Coordinates of C-alpha atoms in Angstrom, one line a residue:
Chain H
X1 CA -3.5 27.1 18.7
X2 CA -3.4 23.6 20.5
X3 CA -0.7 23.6 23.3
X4 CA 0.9 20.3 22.2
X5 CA 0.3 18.0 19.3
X6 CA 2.6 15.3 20.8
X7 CA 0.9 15.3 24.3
X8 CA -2.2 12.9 24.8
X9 CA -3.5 11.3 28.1
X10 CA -1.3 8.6 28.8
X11 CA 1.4 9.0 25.9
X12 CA 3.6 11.2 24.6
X13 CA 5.1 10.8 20.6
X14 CA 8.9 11.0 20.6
X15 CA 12.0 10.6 18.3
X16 CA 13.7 7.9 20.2
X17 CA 17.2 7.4 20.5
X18 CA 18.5 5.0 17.7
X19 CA 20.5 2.8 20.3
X20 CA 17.7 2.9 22.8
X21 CA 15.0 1.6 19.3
X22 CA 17.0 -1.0 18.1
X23 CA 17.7 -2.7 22.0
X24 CA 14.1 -2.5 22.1
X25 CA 13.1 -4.0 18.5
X26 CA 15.5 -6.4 19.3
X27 CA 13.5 -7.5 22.9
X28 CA 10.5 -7.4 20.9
X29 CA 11.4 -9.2 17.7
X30 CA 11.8 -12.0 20.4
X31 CA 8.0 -12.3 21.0
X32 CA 6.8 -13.8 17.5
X33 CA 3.0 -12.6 18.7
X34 CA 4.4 -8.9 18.6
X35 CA 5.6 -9.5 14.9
X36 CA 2.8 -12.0 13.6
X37 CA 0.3 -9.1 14.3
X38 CA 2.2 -6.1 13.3
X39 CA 3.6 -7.1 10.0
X40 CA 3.2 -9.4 6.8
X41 CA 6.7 -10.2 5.7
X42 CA 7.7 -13.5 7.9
X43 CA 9.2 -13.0 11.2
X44 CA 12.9 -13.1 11.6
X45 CA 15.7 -11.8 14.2
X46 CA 17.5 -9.0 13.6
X47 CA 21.2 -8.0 15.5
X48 CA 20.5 -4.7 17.4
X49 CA 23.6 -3.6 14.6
X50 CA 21.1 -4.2 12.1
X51 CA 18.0 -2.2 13.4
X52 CA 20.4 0.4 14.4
X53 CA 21.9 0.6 11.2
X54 CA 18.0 0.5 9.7
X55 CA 17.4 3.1 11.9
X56 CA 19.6 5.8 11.2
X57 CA 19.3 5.2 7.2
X58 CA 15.7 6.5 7.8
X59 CA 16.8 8.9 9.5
X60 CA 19.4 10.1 6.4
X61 CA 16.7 9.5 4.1
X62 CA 14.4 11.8 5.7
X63 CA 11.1 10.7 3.3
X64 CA 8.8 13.6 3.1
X65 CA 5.8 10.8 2.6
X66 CA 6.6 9.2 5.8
X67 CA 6.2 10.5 9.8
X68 CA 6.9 8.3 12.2
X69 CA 7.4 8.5 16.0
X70 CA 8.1 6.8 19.3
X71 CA 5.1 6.4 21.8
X72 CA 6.1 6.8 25.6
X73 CA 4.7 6.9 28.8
X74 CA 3.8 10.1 30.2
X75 CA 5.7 9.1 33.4
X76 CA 8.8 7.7 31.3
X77 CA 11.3 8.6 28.8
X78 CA 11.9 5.0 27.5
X79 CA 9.8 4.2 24.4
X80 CA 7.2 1.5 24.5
X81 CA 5.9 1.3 20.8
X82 CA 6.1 3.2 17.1
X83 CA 3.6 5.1 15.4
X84 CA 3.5 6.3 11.9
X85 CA 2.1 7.9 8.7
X86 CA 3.5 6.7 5.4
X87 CA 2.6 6.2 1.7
X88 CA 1.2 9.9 2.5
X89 CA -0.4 11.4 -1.2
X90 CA -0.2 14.9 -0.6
X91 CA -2.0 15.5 -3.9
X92 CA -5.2 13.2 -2.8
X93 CA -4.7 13.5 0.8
X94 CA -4.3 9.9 1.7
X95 CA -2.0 8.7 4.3
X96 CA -1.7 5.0 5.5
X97 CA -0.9 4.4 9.6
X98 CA 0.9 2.0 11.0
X99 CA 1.3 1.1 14.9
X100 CA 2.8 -0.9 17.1
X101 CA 3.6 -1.5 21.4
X102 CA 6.1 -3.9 22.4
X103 CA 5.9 -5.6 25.4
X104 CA 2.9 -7.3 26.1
X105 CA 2.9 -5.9 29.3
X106 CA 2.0 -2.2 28.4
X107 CA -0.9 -4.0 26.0
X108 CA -4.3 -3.5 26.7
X109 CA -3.5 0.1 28.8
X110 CA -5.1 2.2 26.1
X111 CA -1.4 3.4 25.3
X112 CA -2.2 2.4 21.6
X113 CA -6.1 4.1 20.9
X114 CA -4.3 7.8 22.7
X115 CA -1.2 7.3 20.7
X116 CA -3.8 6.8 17.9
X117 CA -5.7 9.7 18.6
X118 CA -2.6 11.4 18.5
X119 CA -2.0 10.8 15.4
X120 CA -5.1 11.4 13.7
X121 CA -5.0 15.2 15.0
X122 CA -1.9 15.3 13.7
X123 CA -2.6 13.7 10.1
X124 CA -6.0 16.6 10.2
X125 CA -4.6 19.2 12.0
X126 CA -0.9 20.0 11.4
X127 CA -0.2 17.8 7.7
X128 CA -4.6 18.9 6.5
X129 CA -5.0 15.7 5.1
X130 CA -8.4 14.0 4.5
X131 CA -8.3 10.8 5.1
X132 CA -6.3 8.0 7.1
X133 CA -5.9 4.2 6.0
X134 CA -5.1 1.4 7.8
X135 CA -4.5 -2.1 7.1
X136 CA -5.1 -4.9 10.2
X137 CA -5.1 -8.6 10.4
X138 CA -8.3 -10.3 10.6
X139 CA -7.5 -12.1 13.9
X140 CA -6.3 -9.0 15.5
X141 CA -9.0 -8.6 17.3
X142 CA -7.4 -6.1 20.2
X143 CA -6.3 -3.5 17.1
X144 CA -9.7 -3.8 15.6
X145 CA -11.6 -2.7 18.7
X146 CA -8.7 0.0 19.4
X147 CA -8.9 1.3 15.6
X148 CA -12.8 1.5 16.0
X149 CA -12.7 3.5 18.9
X150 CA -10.2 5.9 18.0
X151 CA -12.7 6.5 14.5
X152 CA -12.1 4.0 12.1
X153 CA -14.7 2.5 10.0
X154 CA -14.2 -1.0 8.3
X155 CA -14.2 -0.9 4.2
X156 CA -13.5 -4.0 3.3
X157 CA -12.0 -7.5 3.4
X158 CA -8.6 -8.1 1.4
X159 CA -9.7 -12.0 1.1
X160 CA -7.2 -14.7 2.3
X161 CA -4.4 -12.4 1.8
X162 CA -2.2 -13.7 4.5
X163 CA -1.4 -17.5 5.2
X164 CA 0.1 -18.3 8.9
X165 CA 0.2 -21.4 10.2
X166 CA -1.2 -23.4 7.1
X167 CA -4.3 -21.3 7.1
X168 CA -5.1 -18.3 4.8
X169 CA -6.4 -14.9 6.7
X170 CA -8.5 -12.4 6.0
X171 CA -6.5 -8.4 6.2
X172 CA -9.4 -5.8 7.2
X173 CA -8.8 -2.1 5.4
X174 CA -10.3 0.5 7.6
X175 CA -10.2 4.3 7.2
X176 CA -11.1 7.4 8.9
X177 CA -12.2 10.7 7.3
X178 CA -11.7 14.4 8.2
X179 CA -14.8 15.2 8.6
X180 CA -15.8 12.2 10.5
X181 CA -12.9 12.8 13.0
X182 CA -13.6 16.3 13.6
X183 CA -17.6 15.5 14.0
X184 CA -16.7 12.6 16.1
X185 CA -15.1 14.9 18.3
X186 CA -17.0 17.5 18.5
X187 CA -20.0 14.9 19.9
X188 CA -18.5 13.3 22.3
X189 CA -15.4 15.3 23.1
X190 CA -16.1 18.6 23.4
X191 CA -12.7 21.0 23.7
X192 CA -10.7 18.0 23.4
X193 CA -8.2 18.9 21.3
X194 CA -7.4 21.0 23.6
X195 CA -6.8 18.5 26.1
X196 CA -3.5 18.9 26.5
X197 CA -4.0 21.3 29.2
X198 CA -1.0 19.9 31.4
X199 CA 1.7 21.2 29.0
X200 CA 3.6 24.3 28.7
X201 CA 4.3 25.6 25.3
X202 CA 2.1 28.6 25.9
X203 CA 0.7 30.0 22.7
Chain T
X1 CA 2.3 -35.0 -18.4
X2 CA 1.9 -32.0 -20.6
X3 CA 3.0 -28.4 -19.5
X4 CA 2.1 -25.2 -21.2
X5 CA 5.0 -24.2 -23.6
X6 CA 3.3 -21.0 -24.2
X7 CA 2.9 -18.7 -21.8
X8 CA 3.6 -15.4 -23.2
X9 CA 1.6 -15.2 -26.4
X10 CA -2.2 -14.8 -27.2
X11 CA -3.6 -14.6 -30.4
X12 CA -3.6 -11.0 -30.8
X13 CA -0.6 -9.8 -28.3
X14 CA 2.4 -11.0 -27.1
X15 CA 4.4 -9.9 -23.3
X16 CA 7.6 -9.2 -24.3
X17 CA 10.8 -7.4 -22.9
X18 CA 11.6 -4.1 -22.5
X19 CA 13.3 -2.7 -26.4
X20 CA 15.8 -0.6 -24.9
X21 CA 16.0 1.3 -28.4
X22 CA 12.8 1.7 -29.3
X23 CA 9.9 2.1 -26.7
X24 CA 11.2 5.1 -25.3
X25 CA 9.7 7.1 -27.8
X26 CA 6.3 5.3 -28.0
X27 CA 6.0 5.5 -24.2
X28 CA 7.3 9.2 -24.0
X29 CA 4.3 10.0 -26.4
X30 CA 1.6 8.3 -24.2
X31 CA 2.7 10.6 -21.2
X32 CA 1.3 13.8 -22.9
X33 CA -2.1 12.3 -22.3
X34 CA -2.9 13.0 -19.0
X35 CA -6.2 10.8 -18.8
X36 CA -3.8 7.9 -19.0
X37 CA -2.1 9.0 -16.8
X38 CA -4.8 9.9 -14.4
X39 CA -6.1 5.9 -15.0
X40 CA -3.0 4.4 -14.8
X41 CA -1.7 6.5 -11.3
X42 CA -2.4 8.5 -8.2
X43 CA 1.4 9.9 -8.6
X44 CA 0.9 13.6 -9.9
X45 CA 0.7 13.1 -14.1
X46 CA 3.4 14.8 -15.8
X47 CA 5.0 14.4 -19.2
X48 CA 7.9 12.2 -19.3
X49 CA 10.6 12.7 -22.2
X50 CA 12.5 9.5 -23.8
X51 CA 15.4 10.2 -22.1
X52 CA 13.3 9.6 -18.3
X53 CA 11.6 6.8 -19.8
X54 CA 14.8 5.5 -20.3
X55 CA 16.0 6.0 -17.0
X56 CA 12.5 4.4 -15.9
X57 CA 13.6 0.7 -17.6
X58 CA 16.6 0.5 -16.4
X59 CA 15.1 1.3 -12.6
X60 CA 12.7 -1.5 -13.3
X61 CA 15.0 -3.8 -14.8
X62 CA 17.2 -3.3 -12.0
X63 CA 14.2 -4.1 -9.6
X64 CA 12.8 -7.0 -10.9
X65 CA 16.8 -8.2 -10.9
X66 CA 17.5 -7.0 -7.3
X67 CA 14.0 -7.9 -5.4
X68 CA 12.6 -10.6 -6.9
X69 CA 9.3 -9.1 -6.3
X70 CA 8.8 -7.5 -9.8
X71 CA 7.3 -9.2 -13.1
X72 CA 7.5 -6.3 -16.1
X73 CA 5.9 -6.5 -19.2
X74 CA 5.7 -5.1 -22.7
X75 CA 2.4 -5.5 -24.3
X76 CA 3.4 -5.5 -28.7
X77 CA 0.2 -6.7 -30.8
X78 CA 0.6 -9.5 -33.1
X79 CA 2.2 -10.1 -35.7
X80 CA 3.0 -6.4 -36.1
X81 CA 5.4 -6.4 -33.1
X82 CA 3.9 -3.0 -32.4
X83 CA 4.6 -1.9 -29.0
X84 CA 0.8 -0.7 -27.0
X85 CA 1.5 -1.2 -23.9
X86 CA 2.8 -2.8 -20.4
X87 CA 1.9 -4.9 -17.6
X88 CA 3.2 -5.8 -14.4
X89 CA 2.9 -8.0 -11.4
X90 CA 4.3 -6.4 -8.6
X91 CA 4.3 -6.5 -4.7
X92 CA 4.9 -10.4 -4.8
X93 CA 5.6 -11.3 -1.1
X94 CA 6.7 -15.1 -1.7
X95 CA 5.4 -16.2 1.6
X96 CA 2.2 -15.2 1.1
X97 CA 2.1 -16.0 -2.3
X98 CA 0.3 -12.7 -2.7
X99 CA 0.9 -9.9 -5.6
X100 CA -0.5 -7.0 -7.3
X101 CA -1.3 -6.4 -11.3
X102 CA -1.0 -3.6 -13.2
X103 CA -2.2 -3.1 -17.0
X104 CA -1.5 0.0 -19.1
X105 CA -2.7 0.2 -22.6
X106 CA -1.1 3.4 -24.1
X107 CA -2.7 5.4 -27.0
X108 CA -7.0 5.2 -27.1
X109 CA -7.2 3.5 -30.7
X110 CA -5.5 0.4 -28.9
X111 CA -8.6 0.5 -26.7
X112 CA -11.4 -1.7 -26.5
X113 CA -10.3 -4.1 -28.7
X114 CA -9.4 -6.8 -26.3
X115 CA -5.9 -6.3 -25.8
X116 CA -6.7 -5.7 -22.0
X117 CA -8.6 -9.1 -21.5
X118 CA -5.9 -11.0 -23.2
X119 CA -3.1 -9.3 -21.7
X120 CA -4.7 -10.6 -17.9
X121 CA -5.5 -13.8 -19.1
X122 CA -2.0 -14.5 -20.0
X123 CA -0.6 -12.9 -16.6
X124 CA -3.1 -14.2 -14.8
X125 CA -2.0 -18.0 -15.9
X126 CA 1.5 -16.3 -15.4
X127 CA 0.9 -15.8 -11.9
X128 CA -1.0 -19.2 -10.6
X129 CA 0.5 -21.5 -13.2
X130 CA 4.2 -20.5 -13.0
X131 CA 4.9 -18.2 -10.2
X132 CA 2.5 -20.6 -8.7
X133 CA 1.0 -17.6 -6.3
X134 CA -2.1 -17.6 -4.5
X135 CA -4.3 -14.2 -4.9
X136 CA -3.5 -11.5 -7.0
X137 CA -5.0 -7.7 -6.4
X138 CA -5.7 -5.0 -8.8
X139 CA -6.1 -1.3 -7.2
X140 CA -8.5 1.0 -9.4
X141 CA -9.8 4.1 -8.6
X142 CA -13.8 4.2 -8.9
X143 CA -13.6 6.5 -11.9
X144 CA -11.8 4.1 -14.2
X145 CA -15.0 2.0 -15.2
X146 CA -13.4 0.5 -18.2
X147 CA -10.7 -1.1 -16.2
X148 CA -13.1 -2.2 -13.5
X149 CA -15.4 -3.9 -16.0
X150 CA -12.2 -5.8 -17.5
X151 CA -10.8 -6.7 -14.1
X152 CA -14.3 -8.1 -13.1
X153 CA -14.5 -10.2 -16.4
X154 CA -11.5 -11.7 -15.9
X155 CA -12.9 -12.7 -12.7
X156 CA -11.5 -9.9 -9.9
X157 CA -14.2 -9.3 -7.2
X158 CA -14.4 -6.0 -5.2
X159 CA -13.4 -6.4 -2.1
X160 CA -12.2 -2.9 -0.5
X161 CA -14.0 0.4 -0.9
X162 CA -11.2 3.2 0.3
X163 CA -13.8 6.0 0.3
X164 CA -12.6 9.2 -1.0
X165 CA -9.4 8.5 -1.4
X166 CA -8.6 9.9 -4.9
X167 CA -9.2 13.9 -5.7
X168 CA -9.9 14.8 -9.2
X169 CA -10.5 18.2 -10.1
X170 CA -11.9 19.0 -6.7
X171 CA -14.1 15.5 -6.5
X172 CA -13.7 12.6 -4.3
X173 CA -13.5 9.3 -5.4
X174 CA -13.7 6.3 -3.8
X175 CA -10.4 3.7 -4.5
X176 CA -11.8 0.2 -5.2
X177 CA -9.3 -2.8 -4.6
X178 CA -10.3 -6.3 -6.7
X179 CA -8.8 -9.5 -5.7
X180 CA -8.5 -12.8 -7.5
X181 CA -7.6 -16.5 -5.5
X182 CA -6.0 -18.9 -7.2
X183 CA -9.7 -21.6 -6.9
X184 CA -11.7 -18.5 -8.5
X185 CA -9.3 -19.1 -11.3
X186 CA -8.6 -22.6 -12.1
X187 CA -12.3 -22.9 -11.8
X188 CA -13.0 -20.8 -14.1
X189 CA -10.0 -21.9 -16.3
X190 CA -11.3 -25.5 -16.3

């Protein structure tokens, strides 16, 4: 048995504190490049109320196709970003992932390829499902290069399915197989899923 | 200045509204066919009776009231007024100007007769002429040949291969999305 699904190198998946989230989706809602990368509908601002409210109506509705969580620090209890499986078809096992770090300051830090990795153990490991989706815009080149290393291979190009700023943008579909992921690590990370050594939850 | 006037009949179908009454029964019937079912969804096929088809409309009519994001279709042949079908564009994000399209043509003597390609035509002129959108997307699992080889000739391109995505009887298959711009279109609609 692994020691800790949530535990990775530098991050730890969380449920976060409604009150806590929705101060923080409020800080980041601020930074248009945050939202411009992260989602398709247009950007707009949110009260805290709102997100809270959001929040704790997911929490109600408890959707057995979704599984999200809150990415911190190992060294810190406050949340820095979201991770998530959703539109999960347990009869084709097919999942799409979502992710996303706030502040721009904890970008960059490799927060977002171990939360990642995270994930994908969790999606092949603990749900047994065979494949992950994800959906990224063309000009986020940071995500691509994260999504690549944590597995991912590009299949295909939604054409011009975006427009910002006048100009019509490219969304790249990647997606990661079970049996990719587990040869992938077995080549070049040998025992680590078991590299949450540091834990307790003794099994 | 002229505008088309037509928009919702070909020569051989029509889209038409939902008949509360009637195509509950038709549509219940379809849904004992699971290889409709299986090219139509991913959702787990089951049989539906009138009484859930029923429910079904009124879910959809309340969508397409409530989100604005819904476009739903009954498919009836001409001049029978026989119901064989439905379509829908769905997933419209108006900022964008993006949606999907969906095409579902119920009992097998109905197909390959044409029905299909007129039925896209007609929401395809729907979509870029008066919803006035930009690219449309059509999500097809590799298996479903027929519906590929329609949504090609009515000029969809492949443009995402999600591989393996589907499981049929034990089998992989991959799940193809097409897409359609508005140019591809109108140059192919003169």
């Amino acid at each position: 048995m692994k020691k800790n699904l949530f535990r990775g190198r530098l991050v730890r998946l969380i449920a976060g504190d409604p009150g806590i989230l929705a101060e923080n989706y409020v800080r980041w809602g601020r930074n248009t490049e945050f939202t411009r990368h992260l989602f398709r509908e247009p950007a707009v601002l949110w009260s805290a109320k709102k997100y809270k409210d959001w929040i704790e109506q997911d929490i109600e509705k408890d959707n057995p196709d979704e599984f999200f969580f809150d990415i911190c620090t190992l060294d810190n209890e406050r949340p820095i970003g979201f991770i998530g499986l959703f539109n999960l078809l347990w009869n084709h096992g097919d999942a799409m992932v979502s992710i996303g770090i706030g502040d721009p300051e904890n970008w960059g830090r490799g927060y977002g390829t171990d939360a990642m990795l995270l994930i994908l153990r969790y999606a092949f490991q603990e749900l047994n499902i065979q494949r992950v989706t994800l959906g990224v815009f063309d000009y986020n080149k940071r995500a691509i290069r994260s999504y690549e290393k944590a597995g991912f291979k590009l299949e295909g190009r939604v054409r011009q399915a975006i427009q910002r700023d006048g100009a019509r943008e490219d969304v790249l579909y990647m997606g990661v197989l079970r049996e990719e992921w587990e040869a992938e690590n077995e080549l070049h990370n040998p025992g680590s899923l078991e590299y949450a050594t540091e834990e307790s939850g003794k099994g | 200045m002229m505008i088309e006037v037509q928009l919702f009949e070909s020569e051989k179908i029509r889209l038409a509204p939902i008949d509360h009454e009637k195509d509950a029964e038709v549509e219940s019937i379809w849904t004992f066919d699971a290889e409709y079912l299986r090219l139509l969804s991913l959702e787990p096929a089951r049989a539906l009776c009138p009484a859930q088809i029923k429910k079904k409309y009124e879910k959809i009519e309340k969508e397409a009231e409530e989100s604005k994001s819904l476009f739903y279709f009954t498919i009836r042949t001409r001049p029978e007024d026989r119901l064989i079908g439905f379509a829908r564009l769905y997933g419209v994000e108006w900022a964008n100007g993006v949606a999907s399209i969906q095409l579902g043509i119920g009992d097998h003597q109905d197909h390959r007769r044409g029905y299909g390609l007129d039925v896209l035509r007609l929401l395809l002129r729907y979509a870029f002429a008066e919803l006035n959108l930009y690219r449309l997307a059509a999500i097809i699992p590799a298996y479903n040949q027929p519906a590929l080889g329609l949504f090609e000739k009515a000029g969809f391109v492949e443009e995402v291969r999600r591989r393996q995505a589907v499981n049929r009887d034990g089998q992989r298959w991959d799940l193809i999305h097409l897409g359609i711009l508005r140019p591809e279109w109108a140059e192919r609609n003169g």
